[in-house]
XYZ file of C-alpha atoms in Angstrom:
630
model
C -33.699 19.667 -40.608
C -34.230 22.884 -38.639
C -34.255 22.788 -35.365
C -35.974 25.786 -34.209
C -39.038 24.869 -35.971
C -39.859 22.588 -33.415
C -42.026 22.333 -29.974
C -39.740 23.330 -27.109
C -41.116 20.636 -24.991
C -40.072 17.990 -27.962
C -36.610 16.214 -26.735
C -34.469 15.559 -29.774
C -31.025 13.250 -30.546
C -28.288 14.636 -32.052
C -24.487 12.763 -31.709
C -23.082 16.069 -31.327
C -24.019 19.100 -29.830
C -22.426 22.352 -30.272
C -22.726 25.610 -28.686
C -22.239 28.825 -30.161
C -21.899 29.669 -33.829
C -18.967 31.861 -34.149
C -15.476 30.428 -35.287
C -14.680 27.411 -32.741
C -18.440 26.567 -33.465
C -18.580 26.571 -37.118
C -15.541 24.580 -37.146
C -17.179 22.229 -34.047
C -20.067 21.413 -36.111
C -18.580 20.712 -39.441
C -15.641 18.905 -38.307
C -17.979 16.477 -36.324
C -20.744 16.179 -39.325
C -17.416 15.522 -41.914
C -17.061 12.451 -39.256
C -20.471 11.423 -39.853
C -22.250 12.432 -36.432
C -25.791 14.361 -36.742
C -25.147 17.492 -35.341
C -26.997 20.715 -33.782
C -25.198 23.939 -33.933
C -27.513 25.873 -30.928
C -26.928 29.258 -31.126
C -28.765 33.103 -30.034
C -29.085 33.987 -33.710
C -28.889 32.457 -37.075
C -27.659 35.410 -38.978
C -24.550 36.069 -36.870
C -23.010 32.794 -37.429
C -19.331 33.152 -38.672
C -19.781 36.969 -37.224
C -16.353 38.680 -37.324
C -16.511 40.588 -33.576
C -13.098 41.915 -33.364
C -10.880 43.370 -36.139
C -12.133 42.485 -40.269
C -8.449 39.709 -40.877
C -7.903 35.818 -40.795
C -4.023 34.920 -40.749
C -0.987 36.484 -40.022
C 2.064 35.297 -38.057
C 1.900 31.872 -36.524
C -2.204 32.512 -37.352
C -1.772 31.968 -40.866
C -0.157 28.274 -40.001
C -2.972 27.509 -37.915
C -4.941 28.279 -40.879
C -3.660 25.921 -43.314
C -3.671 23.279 -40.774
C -7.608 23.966 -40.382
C -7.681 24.184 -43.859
C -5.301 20.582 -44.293
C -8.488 18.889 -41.673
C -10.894 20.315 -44.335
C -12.303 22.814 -42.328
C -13.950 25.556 -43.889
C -12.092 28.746 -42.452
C -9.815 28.536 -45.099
C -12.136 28.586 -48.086
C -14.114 30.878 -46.716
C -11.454 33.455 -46.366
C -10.514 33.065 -49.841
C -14.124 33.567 -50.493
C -14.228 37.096 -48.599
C -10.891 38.402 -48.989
C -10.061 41.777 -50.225
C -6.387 42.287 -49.808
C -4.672 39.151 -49.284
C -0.579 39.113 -47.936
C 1.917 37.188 -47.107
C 4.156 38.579 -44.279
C 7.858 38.361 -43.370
C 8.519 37.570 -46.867
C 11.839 38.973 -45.994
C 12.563 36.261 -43.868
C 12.323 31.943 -44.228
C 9.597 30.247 -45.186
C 9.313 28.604 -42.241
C 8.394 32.217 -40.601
C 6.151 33.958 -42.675
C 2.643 33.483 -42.658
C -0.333 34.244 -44.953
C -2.932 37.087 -44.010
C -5.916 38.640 -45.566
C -8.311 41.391 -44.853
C -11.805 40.016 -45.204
C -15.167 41.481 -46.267
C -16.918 41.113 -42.954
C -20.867 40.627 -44.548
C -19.011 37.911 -47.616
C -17.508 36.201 -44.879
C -20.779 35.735 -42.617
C -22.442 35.281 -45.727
C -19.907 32.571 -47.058
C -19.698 30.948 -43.750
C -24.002 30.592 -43.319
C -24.123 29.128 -46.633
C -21.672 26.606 -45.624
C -23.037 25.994 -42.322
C -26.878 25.136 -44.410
C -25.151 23.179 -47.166
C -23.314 20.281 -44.413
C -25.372 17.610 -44.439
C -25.914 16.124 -40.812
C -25.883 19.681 -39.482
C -28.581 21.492 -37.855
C -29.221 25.202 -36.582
C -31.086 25.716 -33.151
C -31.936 29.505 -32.483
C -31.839 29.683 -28.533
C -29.629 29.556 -25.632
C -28.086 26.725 -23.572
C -29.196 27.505 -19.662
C -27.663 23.779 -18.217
C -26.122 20.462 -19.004
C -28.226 17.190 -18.714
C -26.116 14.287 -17.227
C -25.937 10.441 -16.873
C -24.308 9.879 -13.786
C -21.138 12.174 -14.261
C -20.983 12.230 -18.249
C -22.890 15.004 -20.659
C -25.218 13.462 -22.715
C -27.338 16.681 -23.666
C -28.115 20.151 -23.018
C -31.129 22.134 -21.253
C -32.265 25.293 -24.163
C -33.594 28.444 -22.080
C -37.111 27.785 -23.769
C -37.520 24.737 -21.618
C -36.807 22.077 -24.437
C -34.015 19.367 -24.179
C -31.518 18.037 -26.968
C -29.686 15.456 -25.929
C -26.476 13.501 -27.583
C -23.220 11.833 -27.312
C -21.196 14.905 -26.437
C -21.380 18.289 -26.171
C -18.887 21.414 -27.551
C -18.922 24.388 -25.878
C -18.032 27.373 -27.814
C -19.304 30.209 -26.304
C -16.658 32.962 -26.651
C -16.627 36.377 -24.618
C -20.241 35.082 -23.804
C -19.697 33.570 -20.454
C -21.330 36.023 -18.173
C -19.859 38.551 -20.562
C -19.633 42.513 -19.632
C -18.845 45.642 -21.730
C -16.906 48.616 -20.035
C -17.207 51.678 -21.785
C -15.906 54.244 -19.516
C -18.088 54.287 -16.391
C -20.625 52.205 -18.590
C -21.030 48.600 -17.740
C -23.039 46.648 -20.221
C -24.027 42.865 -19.938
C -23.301 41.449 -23.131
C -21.196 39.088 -24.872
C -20.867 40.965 -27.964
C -22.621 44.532 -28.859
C -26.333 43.888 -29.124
C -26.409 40.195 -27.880
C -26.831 38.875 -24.017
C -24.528 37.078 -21.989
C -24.298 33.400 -21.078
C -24.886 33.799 -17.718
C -26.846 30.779 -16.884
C -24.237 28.483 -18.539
C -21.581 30.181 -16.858
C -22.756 29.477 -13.681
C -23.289 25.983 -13.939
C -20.016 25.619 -14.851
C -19.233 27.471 -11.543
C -21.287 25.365 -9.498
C -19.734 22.531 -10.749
C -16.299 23.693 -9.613
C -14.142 23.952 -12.629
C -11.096 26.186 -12.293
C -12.665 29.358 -13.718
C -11.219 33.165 -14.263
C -11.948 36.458 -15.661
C -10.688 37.686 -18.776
C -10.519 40.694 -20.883
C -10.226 41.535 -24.265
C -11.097 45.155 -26.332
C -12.129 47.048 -29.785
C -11.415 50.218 -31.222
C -13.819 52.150 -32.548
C -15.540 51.538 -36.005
C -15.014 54.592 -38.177
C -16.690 56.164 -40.894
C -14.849 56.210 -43.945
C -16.277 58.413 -46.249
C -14.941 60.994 -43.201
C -11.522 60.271 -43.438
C -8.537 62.549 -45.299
C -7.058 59.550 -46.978
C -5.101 62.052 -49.137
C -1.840 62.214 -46.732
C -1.541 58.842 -45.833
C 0.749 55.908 -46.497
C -1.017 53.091 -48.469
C -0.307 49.601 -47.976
C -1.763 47.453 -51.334
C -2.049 43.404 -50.792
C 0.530 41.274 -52.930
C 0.633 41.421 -56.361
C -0.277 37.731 -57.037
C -2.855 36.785 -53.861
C -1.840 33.597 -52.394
C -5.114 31.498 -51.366
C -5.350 30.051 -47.931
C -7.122 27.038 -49.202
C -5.422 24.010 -50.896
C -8.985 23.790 -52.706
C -8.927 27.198 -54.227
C -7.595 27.746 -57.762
C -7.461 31.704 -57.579
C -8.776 34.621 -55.629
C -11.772 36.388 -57.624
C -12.984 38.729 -54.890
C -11.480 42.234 -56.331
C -9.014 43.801 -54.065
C -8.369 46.630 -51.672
C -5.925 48.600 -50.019
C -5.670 49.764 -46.478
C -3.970 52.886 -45.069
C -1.640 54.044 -42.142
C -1.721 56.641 -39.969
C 0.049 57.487 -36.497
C -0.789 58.564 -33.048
C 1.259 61.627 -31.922
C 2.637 63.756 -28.889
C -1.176 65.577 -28.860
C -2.814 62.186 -29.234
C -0.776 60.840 -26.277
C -1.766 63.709 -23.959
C -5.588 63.119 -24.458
C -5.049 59.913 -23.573
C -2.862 60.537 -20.121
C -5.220 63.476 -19.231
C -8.490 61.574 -19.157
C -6.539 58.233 -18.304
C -8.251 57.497 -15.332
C -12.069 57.468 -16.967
C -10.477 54.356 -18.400
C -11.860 51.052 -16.878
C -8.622 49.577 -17.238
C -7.226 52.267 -14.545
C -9.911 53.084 -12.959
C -10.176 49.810 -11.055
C -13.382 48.599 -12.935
C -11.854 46.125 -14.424
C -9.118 43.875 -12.674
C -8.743 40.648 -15.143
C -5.837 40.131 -17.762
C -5.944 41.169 -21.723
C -3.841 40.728 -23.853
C -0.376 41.524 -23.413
C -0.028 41.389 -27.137
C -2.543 43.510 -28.145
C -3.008 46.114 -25.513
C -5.166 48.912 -25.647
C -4.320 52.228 -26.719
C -4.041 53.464 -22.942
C -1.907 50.764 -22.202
C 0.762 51.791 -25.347
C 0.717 55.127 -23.545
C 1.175 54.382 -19.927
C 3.444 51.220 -20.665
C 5.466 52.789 -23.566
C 5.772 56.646 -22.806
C 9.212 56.745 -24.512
C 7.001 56.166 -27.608
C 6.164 59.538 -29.794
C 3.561 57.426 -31.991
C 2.378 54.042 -32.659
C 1.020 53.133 -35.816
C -2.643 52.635 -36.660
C -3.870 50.330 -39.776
C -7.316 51.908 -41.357
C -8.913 48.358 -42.441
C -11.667 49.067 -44.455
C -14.507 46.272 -43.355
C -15.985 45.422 -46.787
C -16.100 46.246 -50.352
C -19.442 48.244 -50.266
C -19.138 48.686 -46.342
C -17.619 52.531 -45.487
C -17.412 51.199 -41.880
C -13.135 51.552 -41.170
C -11.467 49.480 -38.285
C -8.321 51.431 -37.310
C -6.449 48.440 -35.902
C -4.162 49.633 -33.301
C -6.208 51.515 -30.912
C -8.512 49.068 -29.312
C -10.412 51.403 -26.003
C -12.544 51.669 -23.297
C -12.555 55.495 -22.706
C -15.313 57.276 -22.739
C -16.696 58.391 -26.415
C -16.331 61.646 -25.599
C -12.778 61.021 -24.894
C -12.285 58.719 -27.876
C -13.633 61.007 -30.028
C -10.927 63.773 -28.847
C -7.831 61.386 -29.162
C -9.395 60.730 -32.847
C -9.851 64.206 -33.820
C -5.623 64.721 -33.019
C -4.508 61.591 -35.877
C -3.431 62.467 -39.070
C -6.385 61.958 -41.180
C -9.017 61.460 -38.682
C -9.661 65.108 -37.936
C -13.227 65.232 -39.140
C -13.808 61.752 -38.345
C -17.093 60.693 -36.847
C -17.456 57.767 -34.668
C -20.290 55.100 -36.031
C -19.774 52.323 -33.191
C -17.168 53.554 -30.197
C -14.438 51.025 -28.795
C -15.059 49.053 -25.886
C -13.585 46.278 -23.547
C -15.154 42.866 -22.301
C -14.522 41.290 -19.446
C -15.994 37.263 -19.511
C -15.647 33.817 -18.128
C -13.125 31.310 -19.113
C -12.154 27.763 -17.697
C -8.506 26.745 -17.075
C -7.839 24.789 -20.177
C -5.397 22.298 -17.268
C -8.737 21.140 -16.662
C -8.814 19.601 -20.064
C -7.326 16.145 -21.703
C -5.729 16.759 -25.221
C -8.492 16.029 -26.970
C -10.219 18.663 -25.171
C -12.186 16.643 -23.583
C -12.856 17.810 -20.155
C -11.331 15.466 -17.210
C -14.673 16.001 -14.852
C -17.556 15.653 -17.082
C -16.437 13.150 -19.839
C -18.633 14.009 -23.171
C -18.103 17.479 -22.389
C -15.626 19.728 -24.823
C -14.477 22.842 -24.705
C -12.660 25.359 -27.799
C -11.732 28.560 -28.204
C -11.674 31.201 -25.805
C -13.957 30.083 -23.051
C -10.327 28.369 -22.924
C -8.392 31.490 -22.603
C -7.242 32.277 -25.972
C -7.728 35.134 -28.325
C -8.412 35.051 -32.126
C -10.361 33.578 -34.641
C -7.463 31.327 -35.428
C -7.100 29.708 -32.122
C -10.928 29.621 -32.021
C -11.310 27.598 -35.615
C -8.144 25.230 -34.350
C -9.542 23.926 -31.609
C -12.811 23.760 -32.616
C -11.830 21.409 -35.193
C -9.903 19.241 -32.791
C -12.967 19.410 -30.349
C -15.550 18.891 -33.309
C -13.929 15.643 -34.474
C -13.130 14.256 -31.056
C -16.716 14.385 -30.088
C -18.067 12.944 -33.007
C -15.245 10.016 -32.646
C -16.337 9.755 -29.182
C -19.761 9.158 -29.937
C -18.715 6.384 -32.178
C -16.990 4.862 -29.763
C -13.458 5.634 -31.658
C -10.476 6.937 -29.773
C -9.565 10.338 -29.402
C -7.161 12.182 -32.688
C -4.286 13.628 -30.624
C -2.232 16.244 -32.051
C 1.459 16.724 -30.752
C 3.790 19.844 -30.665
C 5.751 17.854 -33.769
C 2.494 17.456 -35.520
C 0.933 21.257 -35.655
C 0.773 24.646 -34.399
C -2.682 23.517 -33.350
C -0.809 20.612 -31.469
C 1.509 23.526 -29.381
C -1.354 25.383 -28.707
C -3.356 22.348 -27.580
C -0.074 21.367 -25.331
C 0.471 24.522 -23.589
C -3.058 25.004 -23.097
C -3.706 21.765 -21.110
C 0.001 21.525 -19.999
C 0.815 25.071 -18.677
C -2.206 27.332 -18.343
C -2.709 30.249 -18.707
C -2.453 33.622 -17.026
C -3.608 36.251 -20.018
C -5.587 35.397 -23.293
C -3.061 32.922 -25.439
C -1.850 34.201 -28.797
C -0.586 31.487 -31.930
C 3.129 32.924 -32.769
C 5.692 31.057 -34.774
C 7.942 31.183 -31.259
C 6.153 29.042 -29.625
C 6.859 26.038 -31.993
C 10.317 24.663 -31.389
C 9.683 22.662 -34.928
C 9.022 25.819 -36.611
C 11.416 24.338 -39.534
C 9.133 21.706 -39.690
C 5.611 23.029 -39.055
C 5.794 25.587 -42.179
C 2.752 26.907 -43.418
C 3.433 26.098 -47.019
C 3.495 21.742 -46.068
C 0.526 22.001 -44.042
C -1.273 19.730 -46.104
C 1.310 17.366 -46.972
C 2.092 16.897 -42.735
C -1.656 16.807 -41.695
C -4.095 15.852 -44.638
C -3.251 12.154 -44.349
C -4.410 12.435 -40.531
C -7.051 14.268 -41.515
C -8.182 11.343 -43.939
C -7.127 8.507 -41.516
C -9.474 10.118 -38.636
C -12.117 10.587 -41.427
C -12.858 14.387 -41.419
C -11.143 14.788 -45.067
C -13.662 14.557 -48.073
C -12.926 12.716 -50.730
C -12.459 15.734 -53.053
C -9.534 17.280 -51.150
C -7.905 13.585 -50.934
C -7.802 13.611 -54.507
C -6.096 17.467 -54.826
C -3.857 16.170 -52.233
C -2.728 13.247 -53.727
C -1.856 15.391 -57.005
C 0.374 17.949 -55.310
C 1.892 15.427 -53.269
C 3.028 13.007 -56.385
C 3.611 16.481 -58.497
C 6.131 17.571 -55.158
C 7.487 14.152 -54.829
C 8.068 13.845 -58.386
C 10.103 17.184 -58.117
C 12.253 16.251 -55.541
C 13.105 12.834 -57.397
C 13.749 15.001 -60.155
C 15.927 17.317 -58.722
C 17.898 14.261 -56.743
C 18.414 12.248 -60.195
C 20.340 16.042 -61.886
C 23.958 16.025 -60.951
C 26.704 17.974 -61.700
C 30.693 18.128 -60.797
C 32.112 21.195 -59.311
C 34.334 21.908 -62.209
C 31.070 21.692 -64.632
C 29.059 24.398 -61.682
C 31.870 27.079 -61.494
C 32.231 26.432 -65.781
C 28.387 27.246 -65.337
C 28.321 30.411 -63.077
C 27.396 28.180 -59.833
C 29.819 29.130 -57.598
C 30.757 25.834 -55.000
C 33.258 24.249 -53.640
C 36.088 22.458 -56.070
C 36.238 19.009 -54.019
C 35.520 16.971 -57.094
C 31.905 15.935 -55.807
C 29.137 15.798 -57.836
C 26.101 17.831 -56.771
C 22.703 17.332 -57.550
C 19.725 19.829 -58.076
C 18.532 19.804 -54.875
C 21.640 19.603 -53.159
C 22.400 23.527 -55.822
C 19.313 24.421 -54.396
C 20.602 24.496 -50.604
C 22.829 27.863 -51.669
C 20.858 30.699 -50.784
C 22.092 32.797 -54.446
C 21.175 29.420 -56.394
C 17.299 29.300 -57.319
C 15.417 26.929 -60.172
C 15.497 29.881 -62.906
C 19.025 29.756 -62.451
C 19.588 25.958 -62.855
C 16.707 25.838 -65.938
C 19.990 27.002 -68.136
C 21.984 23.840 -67.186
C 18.560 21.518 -66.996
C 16.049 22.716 -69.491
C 13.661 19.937 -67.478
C 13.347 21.975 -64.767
C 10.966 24.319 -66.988
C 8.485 21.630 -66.899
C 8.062 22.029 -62.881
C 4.910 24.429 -62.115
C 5.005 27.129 -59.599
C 4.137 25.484 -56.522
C 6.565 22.112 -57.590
C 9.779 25.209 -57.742
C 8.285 26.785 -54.516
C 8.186 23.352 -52.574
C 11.401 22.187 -54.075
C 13.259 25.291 -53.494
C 12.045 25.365 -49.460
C 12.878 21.631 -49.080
C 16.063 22.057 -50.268
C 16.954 25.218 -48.431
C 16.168 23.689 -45.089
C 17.226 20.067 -45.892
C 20.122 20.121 -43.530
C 18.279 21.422 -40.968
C 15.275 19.054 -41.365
C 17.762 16.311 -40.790
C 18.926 17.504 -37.361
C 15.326 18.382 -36.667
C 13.864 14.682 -37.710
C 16.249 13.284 -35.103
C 15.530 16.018 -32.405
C 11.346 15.198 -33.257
C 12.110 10.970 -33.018
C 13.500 11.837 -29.377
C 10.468 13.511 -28.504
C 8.255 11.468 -29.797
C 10.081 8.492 -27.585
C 8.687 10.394 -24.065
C 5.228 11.217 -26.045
C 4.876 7.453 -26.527
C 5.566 6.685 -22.491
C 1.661 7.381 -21.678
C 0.002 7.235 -17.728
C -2.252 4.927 -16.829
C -5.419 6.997 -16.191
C -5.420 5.012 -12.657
C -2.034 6.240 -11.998
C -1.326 7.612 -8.482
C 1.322 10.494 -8.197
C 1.677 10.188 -4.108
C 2.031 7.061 -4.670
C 5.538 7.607 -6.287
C 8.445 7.177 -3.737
C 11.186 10.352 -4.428
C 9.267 12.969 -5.479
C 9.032 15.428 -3.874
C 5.764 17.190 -2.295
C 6.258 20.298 -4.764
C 6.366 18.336 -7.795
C 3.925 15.767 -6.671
C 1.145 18.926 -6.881
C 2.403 20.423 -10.033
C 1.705 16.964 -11.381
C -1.789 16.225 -10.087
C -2.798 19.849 -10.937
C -2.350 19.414 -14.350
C -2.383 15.285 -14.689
C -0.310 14.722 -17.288
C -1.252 12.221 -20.137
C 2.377 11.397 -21.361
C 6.047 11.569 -19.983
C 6.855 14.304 -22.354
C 3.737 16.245 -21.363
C 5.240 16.128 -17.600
C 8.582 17.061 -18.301
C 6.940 20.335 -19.794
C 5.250 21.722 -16.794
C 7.085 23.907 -15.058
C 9.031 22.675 -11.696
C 8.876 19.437 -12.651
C 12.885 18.369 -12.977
C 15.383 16.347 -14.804
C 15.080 13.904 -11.369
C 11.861 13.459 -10.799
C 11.613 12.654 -14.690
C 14.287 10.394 -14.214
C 12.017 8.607 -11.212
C 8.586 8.997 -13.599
C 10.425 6.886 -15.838
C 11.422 4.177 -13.945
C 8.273 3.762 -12.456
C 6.328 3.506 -15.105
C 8.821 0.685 -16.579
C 8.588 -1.097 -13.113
C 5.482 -1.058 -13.430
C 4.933 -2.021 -16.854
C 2.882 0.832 -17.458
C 4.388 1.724 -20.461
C 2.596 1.728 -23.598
C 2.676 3.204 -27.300
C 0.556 6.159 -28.595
């Protein structure tokens, strides 16, 4: 069914509504229609849905993981990346597994392309062309939107996933645009609803560098950086990448580069005073490198070509809001880039976001139940946050439209499930960025057992098709079957160091996977002792050789996970009174109601709240019987 074929005084049903069609929306939508809800994706135009607005990449660090968990849901960002790829890599190969993380350059137009097709071929799922002006209520709960046509949809719950939308504004130099992308208005009328309904809202900012034209650019001097050898798919469900591959190139910035900038600084917006609100601090402009890093003599730019028949070249490192004059004469000074021309110049956008402390885990918000929110109307940056919470927001709506409870994920479950926890547990002050620090299970939460942690959950909430259950189950007997393998192989020191395997002589007998654990010791090695071990394929000796490695460490880490899964379990009554308490004090009692924690281990993670008052949380809540499993 299409939507925008119809009457906008017609009122339709939908279980689901979702609003906005970039990457927390196409996620939204086809998480809740895998569920089974009907579903209307309402958005300003069909043919930018799964647009790419910033830089042409899915993955990297701590990105990539939040990837394959999408992917491990069955979402689609996955799939389509492999679809649209054109140089795929896997970085900090140097380092653990549990570290690196898969990235990939994409085709901008396959990518939209891949992503529209996808969108059209969900059943349950409908496209509205239009905008969302208002909310339509039952008492306090969402149960549709008003479309700035004058027509209604109405449904179970709503997903808002507007973006840099929310009364959205473009600085370029003295320029101020109202937009929430190049070319397409801002959600004003939304935002200010939200306003007027007095949810905790900010200003936030966020930039682009300039889109270059390639067939302009000396290429001839430059370093080139070429994808792996052997790309490795983000997608359980894809056999092999087919898209043909490309490299990318790197240039510098330099002393002359560096003065343009400091001369014309103040024409920035960002020190001009035009713009006050937070970007961010891990991806700061190119005036900001200059003015916060003046030691520096250069910072490195990456020339990301944006398609395979596109010439259009990001140079990712140099997002701005100078004036094009200016931009152009910083260019004109990089290695390269001397007779470059300018086809779209840099810019920054400042936009609307609501403090994600206002949400429940599920992402539900606390004052208009029905009502979800994903991506970075929640204060994060990046497609990969964006398609993350989507997904959690998609399938939470649709479950709470069927009356089903809410799929929580916790910081031992997923990357998405730290995100999620700092979101609605701490805040935030600048956009939020996915890195592999932030997960204090990072041994645990790697990127290459995605699937095996979260598919299961997937299928038990029932966003997993039946398809990927049935890959799943194959890799997970073919691992399993490895690691029995590997267990049932032994050996006796005397027999190793007779062998080449260098261990300890303490007359016990080691098995495969206990060989593996040495960091010198890999399968190809042992296939001499065991000529078995040549029957493993390449992604049995890749799992096998990571379990092993960490095996130690996943023991400690099991136990240190049980523990905090213990205070995850303690859960608040929703009717729970924090002045009500006796002991805490008037300080904590505030940090407590501003964020109204769902769990005891969600309150022992917000800031100021001590040891003690823990300690008295506790005892209350057994007093009180309150206690209760997940």
């Amino acid at each position: 069914m299409d939507a925008s074929n119809t009457n906008s005084g017609d009122i339709q049903r939908f279980d689901v509504i979702v609003v906005g069609g970039g990457h927390a929306g196409c996620e939204a939508a086809t998480a809740a229609a895998r569920v089974g809800a009907t579903v209307c994706l309402v958005t300003h135009r069909r043919d930018t849905i799964g647009e790419m607005s910033c830089n042409p990449a899915i993955g990297g660090l701590g990105k990539g993981h939040l990837v394959r968990e999408i992917d491990a849901l069955d979402g689609v960002m996955g799939r389509i990346a492999d679809l649209s790829g054109i140089q795929f890599r896997v970085l900090n190969q140097s380092k653990g597994p549990a570290v690196q993380g898969p990235r990939a350059q994409i085709d901008r137009k396959l990518y939209r392309n891949a992503m529209q097709a996808e969108i059209a071929a969900t059943p349950g799922l409908t496209v509205h062309e239009g905008s969302v002006d208002d909310l339509l209520f039952d008492g306090d709960r969402v149960v549709g939107v008003c479309l700035g046509d004058g027509g209604t949809l109405k449904s179970g719950a709503v997903v808002i996933t507007t973006g840099t939308f929310l009364r959205g504004v473009m600085h370029l130099g003295k320029k101020i645009i109202p937009a929430g992308r190049t070319g397409e208005a801002p959600a004003n009328a939304l935002s200010a609803r939200l306003y007027e309904a007095g949810f905790p809202m900010g200003r936030l900012k966020t930039g682009t560098p300039p889109r270059l034209d390639g067939r302009t650019i000396d290429y001839s001097g430059l370093q080139v950086q070429h994808g792996d050898e052997t790309p490795v798919p983000f997608s359980r469900m894809t056999r092999e990448i087919s898209v043909p591959q490309t490299p990318c190139h790197i240039t510098h910035t330099n002393g002359t580069t560096h003065r343009v900038i400091d001369e014309n600084i103040q024409q920035s917006p960002l020190y001009s005073g035009q713009i006050e609100s937070r970007g961010p601090r891990y991806c700061p402009s190119i005036e900001d490198k200059i003015v916060r890093f003046g030691d520096r003599d250069s910072h490195q730019i990456f020339l990301e070509p944006e398609g395979l028949d596109d010439f259009t070249v990001y140079p990712n490192g140099i997002s701005t809001s100078l004036p094009e004059d200016v931009q152009k004469a910083f260019l004109v000074t990089i290695k390269g880039l001397e007779e470059v021309r300018i086809i779209q110049p840099g810019y920054a956008i400042e936009y609307d976001f609501v403090d994600p402390r206002a949400l429940t885990a599920a992402l539900e918000t606390r004052k208009w139940p029905g009502l979800f929110l994903a991506g970075q109307i929640n204060g994060t940056t990046g497609y990969e946050e964006a398609g993350a919470q989507g997904l959690v927001a998609g399938l939470n709506a649709a479950r709470a439209t069927g009356g089903q409870t809410p799929v929580i994920f916790s910081r031992s479950d997923g990357y998405l499930g730290v995100m999620i926890d700092d979101l609605v547990t701490k805040g935030i002050t600048e956009p939020y960025r996915m890195f592999t620090s932030r997960t204090e299970y990072r041994l645990t939460l790697r990127a290459d057992n995605a699937d095996l942690r979260l598919t299961p959950v997937g299928m038990d909430a029932g966003c997993v098709s039946s398809d990927r259950w049935i890959v799943f189950e194959k890799r997970r007997k073919e691992v399993d079957g490895a690691i029995v393998l590997a267990r049932s192989l032994m050996i006796s020191p005397t027999e190793a160091n007779r062998a080449g395997l260098k261990v300890n002589p303490d007359g016990v007998k080691r098995s495969v996977y206990d060989l593996l654990a040495y960091p010198d010791i890999d399968v190809d090695r042992l296939k001499v002792i065991w000529p078995e071990l040549a029957e493993l394929n390449a992604d049995q000796v890749r799992q096998l050789e990571i379990e092993a490695l960490y095996a130690v460490y996943l023991d400690r880490q099991t136990a240190d996970i049980a523990a905090f899964k213990r205070d995850e379990n303690l859960k608040f009554p929703a009717s729970l009174d924090f002045d009500a308490i006796p002991g805490l004090s008037g300080e904590v009692r505030e940090k407590l109601k501003a964020v109204n924690p769902e769990t005891l281990g969600q309150a022992s993670r917000i800031d100021g709240v001590t040891p003690a008052a823990l300690t008295l949380l506790l005892a209350y809540l057994k007093r009180g019987n309150f206690a209760k499993s997940a």
